[in-house]
């Protein structure tokens, strides 16, 4: 993978281990020549991740909607900053630039982006690995909800398996690098057959 988009919060959360995970991921990207595509912010998890890579002269591409292009949010140190119309356009642009997706802790926007990536994979629109870095059990509740969706017949087990989950950067990237996309079906199968 040459470039990966990372979805993450514009906050750091209360536990310093989240920021540490962003720094660790940034160092992994630099050491493995992986470019970062992200939301373009200088604050929170986004700032910790992008600053780590920029300090080591790694590749960083920001994609930020016009409404968030405020001085207190926009990372002025990112040379390649794409300003787009809205959040929907941002996701399309990011998708065209990357070979995979990683989600770190964040809020509503982070979950929105994660589920859009999973939906694109489920519909065979994309064939890219979708990774979730489950630091400190942050996403345990989300993973329980996915299990419930499978149990109740709203998500097929193989579609749940499109999400690659690990709690360490090394293991997550190893699994993502070995990802084999499911065989494309010409018919979108219903959950209950």
XYZ file of N, CA and C in Angstrom:
579
model
N 0.833 -1.180 0.000
C 0.000 0.000 0.000
C 0.881 1.247 0.000
N 0.639 2.096 -0.972
C 1.431 3.321 -1.108
C 0.852 4.473 -0.289
N -0.491 4.526 -0.235
C -1.168 5.573 0.532
C -2.356 4.967 1.258
N -2.574 5.447 2.479
C -3.706 4.988 3.288
C -4.399 6.213 3.852
N -5.731 6.204 3.803
C -6.473 7.265 4.477
C -6.669 6.825 5.926
N -6.506 7.764 6.832
C -6.760 7.488 8.247
C -7.893 8.387 8.707
N -8.956 7.745 9.200
C -10.080 8.454 9.790
C -9.824 8.513 11.292
N -9.915 9.702 11.872
C -9.685 9.831 13.307
C -10.250 11.152 13.799
N -10.268 11.307 15.112
C -10.921 12.434 15.736
C -10.180 13.756 15.641
N -10.959 14.830 15.749
C -10.389 16.170 15.863
C -10.179 16.513 17.336
N -10.377 15.514 18.190
C -10.059 15.613 19.615
C -9.043 14.527 19.934
N -8.382 14.659 21.078
C -7.414 13.647 21.508
C -8.021 12.641 22.487
N -9.220 12.915 22.988
C -9.797 12.062 24.014
C -9.111 12.323 25.349
N -9.528 11.613 26.376
C -8.997 11.834 27.720
C -7.776 10.983 28.037
N -7.643 9.855 27.355
C -6.549 8.933 27.660
C -5.373 9.192 26.708
N -4.169 9.464 27.247
C -3.014 9.762 26.385
C -2.613 8.619 25.456
N -3.114 7.408 25.710
C -2.739 6.287 24.832
C -3.303 6.447 23.419
N -4.368 7.243 23.254
C -4.914 7.453 21.914
C -3.955 8.291 21.070
N -3.451 9.370 21.649
C -2.463 10.195 20.945
C -1.217 9.369 20.639
N -0.799 8.543 21.582
C 0.378 7.703 21.388
C 0.177 6.750 20.203
N -1.039 6.218 20.070
C -1.341 5.322 18.944
C -1.240 6.068 17.616
N -1.706 7.319 17.581
C -1.608 8.131 16.361
C -0.145 8.374 15.999
N 0.675 8.654 17.003
C 2.114 8.868 16.777
C 2.771 7.577 16.288
N 2.409 6.471 16.901
C 2.974 5.172 16.494
C 2.607 4.845 15.050
N 1.354 5.105 14.687
C 0.921 4.858 13.312
C 1.675 5.770 12.346
N 1.840 7.033 12.718
C 2.597 7.966 11.879
C 4.026 7.506 11.658
N 4.672 7.035 12.722
C 6.042 6.513 12.594
C 6.088 5.286 11.690
N 5.080 4.416 11.795
C 5.024 3.227 10.933
C 4.925 3.665 9.466
N 4.068 4.646 9.193
C 3.915 5.134 7.821
C 5.250 5.635 7.278
N 5.943 6.449 8.044
C 7.225 7.005 7.607
C 8.239 5.881 7.359
N 8.351 4.954 8.310
C 9.330 3.865 8.207
C 9.034 2.895 7.068
N 7.789 2.875 6.592
C 7.406 1.956 5.520
C 6.999 2.685 4.243
N 7.366 3.968 4.149
C 7.091 4.777 2.943
C 5.627 4.761 2.527
N 4.748 4.903 3.492
C 3.309 4.977 3.218
C 2.884 6.434 3.371
N 2.196 6.943 2.358
C 1.677 8.300 2.420
C 0.375 8.339 3.193
N 0.169 9.439 3.903
C -1.060 9.641 4.660
C -2.007 10.545 3.890
N -3.268 10.119 3.808
C -4.354 10.976 3.356
C -5.281 11.088 4.560
N -5.657 12.319 4.916
C -6.479 12.487 6.119
C -7.307 13.757 6.007
N -8.038 14.066 7.054
C -9.003 15.161 7.032
C -8.471 16.580 7.028
N -7.156 16.757 7.061
C -6.578 18.085 6.891
C -6.476 18.952 8.125
N -6.836 18.403 9.285
C -6.829 19.209 10.497
C -5.486 19.218 11.218
N -5.315 20.262 12.055
C -4.087 20.351 12.850
C -4.353 20.023 14.314
N -5.597 19.685 14.629
C -5.981 19.456 16.020
C -6.307 17.980 16.272
N -6.280 17.597 17.535
C -6.690 16.262 17.946
C -5.825 15.146 17.397
N -6.453 14.005 17.187
C -5.761 12.834 16.644
C -5.194 13.138 15.261
N -5.945 13.915 14.476
C -5.473 14.285 13.136
C -4.158 15.047 13.209
N -4.069 15.977 14.140
C -2.846 16.766 14.301
C -1.673 15.929 14.765
N -1.916 15.050 15.741
C -0.838 14.190 16.260
C -0.280 13.296 15.156
N -1.163 12.732 14.356
C -0.761 11.833 13.269
C -0.002 12.592 12.179
N -0.588 13.680 11.697
C 0.046 14.414 10.593
C 1.356 15.066 11.026
N 1.403 15.622 12.241
C 2.640 16.238 12.737
C 3.780 15.224 12.801
N 3.464 14.007 13.253
C 4.477 12.950 13.349
C 5.105 12.669 11.990
N 4.273 12.610 10.968
C 4.757 12.300 9.618
C 5.478 13.506 9.012
N 4.914 14.689 9.190
C 5.527 15.907 8.630
C 6.904 16.177 9.223
N 7.056 15.929 10.525
C 8.347 16.154 11.185
C 9.459 15.298 10.582
N 9.076 14.172 9.969
C 10.054 13.254 9.376
C 10.042 13.317 7.846
N 9.416 14.375 7.326
C 9.374 14.634 5.874
C 8.626 13.550 5.093
N 7.640 12.917 5.735
C 6.814 11.932 5.039
C 5.722 12.618 4.233
N 5.028 11.827 3.414
C 3.968 12.369 2.553
C 2.664 12.511 3.337
N 2.084 13.723 3.277
C 0.794 13.991 3.912
C -0.068 14.768 2.927
N -1.264 14.253 2.678
C -2.243 14.945 1.840
C -3.486 15.172 2.692
N -3.895 16.426 2.810
C -5.112 16.763 3.546
C -6.266 17.000 2.592
N -7.452 16.576 3.008
C -8.663 16.822 2.226
C -9.688 17.390 3.203
N -10.022 18.663 3.013
C -10.888 19.335 3.986
C -12.017 20.093 3.286
N -13.228 19.951 3.798
C -14.344 20.697 3.204
C -14.231 22.198 3.492
N -14.748 23.006 2.588
C -14.690 24.465 2.698
C -15.184 24.950 4.070
N -16.239 24.337 4.595
C -16.817 24.794 5.863
C -15.876 24.605 7.044
N -14.884 23.704 6.926
C -13.921 23.484 8.006
C -12.596 24.217 7.764
N -12.535 24.962 6.655
C -11.297 25.647 6.289
C -11.115 26.915 7.131
N -11.079 26.733 8.428
C -10.861 27.849 9.346
C -9.435 27.766 9.859
N -8.876 28.874 10.221
C -7.478 28.912 10.645
C -7.206 28.011 11.847
N -8.179 27.877 12.756
C -7.943 27.063 13.948
C -8.028 25.556 13.679
N -8.510 25.176 12.524
C -8.660 23.747 12.185
C -7.646 23.318 11.130
N -7.545 24.051 10.046
C -6.711 23.697 8.895
C -5.228 23.630 9.265
N -4.576 22.546 8.866
C -3.143 22.365 9.150
C -2.333 23.101 8.083
N -1.763 24.228 8.453
C -1.021 25.053 7.500
C 0.317 24.435 7.097
N 0.790 23.442 7.835
C 2.048 22.778 7.509
C 1.925 21.722 6.426
N 0.701 21.395 6.033
C 0.485 20.392 4.984
C 0.500 21.099 3.636
N 1.497 20.776 2.821
C 1.645 21.446 1.524
C 0.567 21.040 0.533
N 0.220 19.759 0.538
C -0.805 19.292 -0.405
C -2.149 19.224 0.311
N -2.900 20.320 0.242
C -4.201 20.433 0.900
C -5.264 20.605 -0.174
N -6.194 19.685 -0.212
C -7.282 19.746 -1.183
C -8.521 20.290 -0.468
N -9.023 21.420 -0.939
C -10.239 22.019 -0.379
C -11.404 21.565 -1.260
N -12.381 20.938 -0.635
C -13.531 20.432 -1.396
C -14.819 21.100 -0.918
N -15.913 20.809 -1.621
C -17.188 21.467 -1.324
C -17.802 21.008 -0.007
N -17.851 19.684 0.205
C -18.568 19.168 1.369
C -17.991 17.826 1.825
N -18.588 17.274 2.878
C -18.097 16.020 3.460
C -18.212 14.856 2.465
N -19.273 14.828 1.688
C -19.463 13.742 0.723
C -18.378 13.758 -0.346
N -18.081 14.954 -0.860
C -17.036 15.079 -1.873
C -15.676 14.699 -1.282
N -15.463 15.040 -0.011
C -14.210 14.701 0.669
C -13.964 13.195 0.623
N -14.997 12.404 0.912
C -14.846 10.945 0.942
C -14.527 10.381 -0.447
N -15.145 10.959 -1.473
C -14.882 10.509 -2.850
C -13.429 10.802 -3.230
N -12.964 12.007 -2.922
C -11.582 12.392 -3.235
C -10.603 11.470 -2.503
N -10.832 11.261 -1.208
C -9.951 10.392 -0.419
C -9.887 8.992 -1.017
N -11.041 8.467 -1.383
C -11.123 7.116 -1.943
C -10.263 6.959 -3.191
N -10.231 7.992 -4.018
C -9.464 7.937 -5.268
C -7.955 7.984 -5.032
N -7.543 8.474 -3.869
C -6.114 8.662 -3.593
C -5.445 7.486 -2.887
N -6.222 6.549 -2.338
C -5.648 5.581 -1.398
C -5.805 4.118 -1.817
N -4.996 3.286 -1.116
C -5.028 1.837 -1.315
C -5.692 1.120 -0.145
N -6.056 1.850 0.909
C -6.676 1.233 2.075
C -7.129 2.285 3.068
N -7.856 1.808 4.086
C -8.435 2.680 5.104
C -8.057 2.189 6.496
N -7.763 3.124 7.391
C -7.558 2.790 8.803
C -8.388 3.761 9.631
N -9.038 3.232 10.650
C -9.809 4.070 11.563
C -9.187 4.019 12.950
N -8.913 5.196 13.490
C -8.453 5.376 14.860
C -9.625 5.951 15.663
N -9.499 6.025 16.983
C -10.579 6.608 17.776
C -10.979 8.003 17.299
N -12.269 8.258 17.391
C -12.835 9.538 16.979
C -14.306 9.570 17.332
N -15.027 10.488 16.729
C -16.444 10.684 17.032
C -17.350 10.280 15.882
N -18.453 11.014 15.743
C -19.460 10.688 14.732
C -18.890 10.656 13.320
N -18.088 11.671 12.974
C -17.526 11.730 11.619
C -16.632 10.547 11.322
N -15.871 10.133 12.319
C -14.971 8.985 12.158
C -15.772 7.713 11.878
N -16.851 7.513 12.638
C -17.688 6.327 12.418
C -18.382 6.394 11.061
N -18.826 7.584 10.675
C -19.460 7.762 9.369
C -18.511 7.326 8.253
N -17.265 7.763 8.348
C -16.278 7.434 7.314
C -15.960 5.940 7.312
N -15.836 5.351 8.494
C -15.584 3.907 8.592
C -16.699 3.118 7.915
N -17.944 3.442 8.247
C -19.063 2.674 7.702
C -19.261 2.915 6.215
N -18.917 4.083 5.726
C -18.969 4.307 4.278
C -17.950 3.403 3.573
N -16.739 3.309 4.122
C -15.709 2.445 3.521
C -16.166 0.988 3.524
N -16.774 0.550 4.625
C -17.278 -0.826 4.696
C -18.411 -1.056 3.698
N -19.280 -0.078 3.557
C -20.391 -0.198 2.609
C -19.875 -0.311 1.184
N -18.877 0.500 0.834
C -18.294 0.421 -0.512
C -17.692 -0.959 -0.769
N -17.082 -1.547 0.257
C -16.511 -2.896 0.119
C -17.611 -3.936 -0.021
N -18.642 -3.814 0.789
C -19.752 -4.769 0.765
C -20.435 -4.788 -0.600
N -20.522 -3.631 -1.229
C -21.182 -3.514 -2.533
C -20.231 -3.757 -3.704
N -18.984 -4.144 -3.408
C -17.948 -4.392 -4.413
C -17.593 -3.153 -5.217
N -17.903 -1.980 -4.689
C -17.517 -0.737 -5.357
C -16.023 -0.531 -5.179
N -15.512 -0.965 -4.024
C -14.081 -0.916 -3.759
C -13.602 -2.279 -3.282
N -12.304 -2.513 -3.463
C -11.690 -3.779 -3.067
C -10.476 -3.516 -2.186
N -10.589 -2.533 -1.308
C -9.453 -2.097 -0.489
C -9.631 -2.582 0.954
N -8.526 -2.864 1.637
C -8.643 -3.273 3.042
C -9.140 -2.126 3.929
N -10.010 -2.483 4.876
C -10.557 -1.524 5.831
C -10.125 -1.976 7.223
N -9.238 -1.203 7.849
C -8.683 -1.574 9.142
C -9.219 -0.717 10.278
N -9.298 -1.333 11.448
C -9.755 -0.654 12.659
C -8.723 -0.888 13.748
N -8.106 0.181 14.231
C -7.120 0.064 15.304
C -7.860 0.248 16.633
N -8.116 -0.869 17.293
C -8.964 -0.888 18.490
C -8.128 -0.662 19.752
N -7.645 0.560 19.901
C -6.811 0.936 21.042
C -7.653 0.981 22.306
N -7.177 0.339 23.368
C -7.824 0.408 24.679
C -9.275 -0.059 24.640
N -9.605 -0.943 23.682
C -10.982 -1.428 23.560
C -11.967 -0.347 23.143
N -11.458 0.745 22.546
C -12.297 1.890 22.189
C -13.503 1.485 21.337
N -13.296 0.549 20.401
C -14.363 0.176 19.472
C -15.101 -1.098 19.893
N -14.904 -1.578 21.117
C -15.568 -2.816 21.553
C -17.085 -2.748 21.398
N -17.675 -1.613 21.743
C -19.125 -1.453 21.615
C -19.590 -1.527 20.167
N -18.819 -0.924 19.271
C -19.139 -0.969 17.833
C -19.059 -2.410 17.335
N -18.034 -3.126 17.777
C -17.865 -4.521 17.345
C -18.991 -5.404 17.888
N -19.457 -5.119 19.093
C -20.613 -5.842 19.640
C -21.858 -5.568 18.809
N -22.014 -4.334 18.374
C -23.161 -3.984 17.525
C -23.094 -4.728 16.194
N -21.908 -4.846 15.621
C -21.773 -5.597 14.367
C -22.154 -7.060 14.569
N -21.726 -7.646 15.692
C -22.115 -9.028 16.001
C -23.632 -9.147 16.101
N -24.275 -8.179 16.738
C -25.738 -8.174 16.875
C -26.402 -8.073 15.513
N -25.844 -7.280 14.617
C -26.390 -7.127 13.270
C -26.309 -8.447 12.495
N -25.217 -9.182 12.704
C -25.083 -10.503 12.084
C -26.094 -11.463 12.706
N -26.144 -11.481 14.028
C -27.044 -12.372 14.771
C -28.504 -12.169 14.370
N -28.879 -10.917 14.113
C -30.270 -10.600 13.779
C -30.552 -10.638 12.276
N -29.543 -10.987 11.467
C -29.770 -11.169 10.036
C -29.720 -9.910 9.193
N -29.067 -8.861 9.691
C -28.955 -7.629 8.903
C -27.605 -7.485 8.211
N -26.628 -8.231 8.647
C -25.300 -8.218 8.026
C -24.853 -9.660 7.870
N -24.339 -9.985 6.675
C -23.810 -11.329 6.460
C -22.467 -11.478 7.179
N -22.178 -12.657 7.734
C -20.893 -12.845 8.427
C -19.689 -12.489 7.555
N -19.740 -12.829 6.279
C -18.602 -12.515 5.412
C -18.439 -11.010 5.208
N -19.542 -10.269 5.294
C -19.432 -8.818 5.185
C -18.864 -8.213 6.464
N -19.210 -8.780 7.607
C -18.611 -8.323 8.866
C -17.097 -8.548 8.813
N -16.693 -9.625 8.171
C -15.271 -9.966 8.073
C -14.492 -9.046 7.135
N -15.189 -8.137 6.448
C -14.491 -7.139 5.633
C -13.701 -6.171 6.513
N -14.087 -6.087 7.780
C -13.412 -5.190 8.716
C -12.254 -5.927 9.390
N -11.061 -5.396 9.219
C -9.850 -5.977 9.815
C -9.601 -5.258 11.140
N -9.653 -6.006 12.242
C -9.542 -5.400 13.571
C -8.297 -5.908 14.281
N -7.505 -4.981 14.801
C -6.336 -5.328 15.621
C -6.130 -4.224 16.643
N -5.396 -4.539 17.700
C -5.101 -3.512 18.699
C -3.643 -3.067 18.666
N -2.891 -3.535 17.663
C -1.517 -3.040 17.487
C -1.316 -2.623 16.030
N -0.522 -1.573 15.861
C -0.252 -1.037 14.528
C 0.384 -2.099 13.638
N 1.414 -2.768 14.149
C 2.145 -3.787 13.360
C 1.206 -4.881 12.849
N 0.406 -5.445 13.757
C -0.488 -6.547 13.374
C -1.547 -6.085 12.388
N -2.084 -4.873 12.607
C -3.106 -4.364 11.707
C -2.557 -4.198 10.301
N -1.401 -3.572 10.177
C -0.822 -3.341 8.853
C -0.393 -4.643 8.183
N 0.055 -5.603 8.965
C 0.407 -6.908 8.405
C -0.825 -7.565 7.795
N -1.945 -7.533 8.516
C -3.190 -8.122 7.991
C -3.691 -7.352 6.771
N -3.580 -6.020 6.820
C -4.043 -5.225 5.684
C -3.194 -5.486 4.444
N -1.886 -5.649 4.627
C -1.006 -5.940 3.492
C -1.283 -7.310 2.880
N -1.815 -8.234 3.687
C -2.128 -9.580 3.199
C -3.592 -9.740 2.803
N -4.328 -8.654 2.775
C -5.766 -8.690 2.488
C -6.049 -9.188 1.078
N -6.990 -10.099 0.989
C -7.483 -10.586 -0.310
C -8.954 -10.212 -0.392
N -9.290 -9.369 -1.346
C -10.680 -8.921 -1.497
C -11.574 -10.092 -1.889
N -12.831 -10.093 -1.413
C -13.754 -11.162 -1.795
C -14.004 -11.150 -3.304
N -14.319 -12.311 -3.817
C -14.621 -12.438 -5.239
C -15.881 -11.643 -5.555
N -15.813 -10.865 -6.627
C -16.942 -10.018 -7.003
C -18.086 -10.875 -7.519
N -19.263 -10.611 -6.976
C -20.486 -11.280 -7.409
C -21.231 -10.315 -8.327
N -21.901 -10.847 -9.322
C -22.653 -9.982 -10.231
C -24.008 -9.613 -9.657
N -24.410 -10.297 -8.608
C -25.676 -10.041 -7.957
C -25.402 -9.711 -6.504
N -26.021 -8.653 -6.018
C -25.892 -8.329 -4.605
C -26.846 -9.242 -3.847
N -26.289 -10.171 -3.083
C -27.116 -11.135 -2.355
C -27.774 -10.494 -1.154
N -28.983 -10.934 -0.878
C -29.663 -10.470 0.319
C -29.067 -11.146 1.529
N -29.271 -10.556 2.685
C -28.728 -11.118 3.926
C -29.357 -12.481 4.205
N -30.675 -12.558 4.121
C -31.381 -13.810 4.385
C -31.700 -14.447 3.045
N -31.145 -15.622 2.830
C -31.330 -16.295 1.534
C -32.445 -17.319 1.636
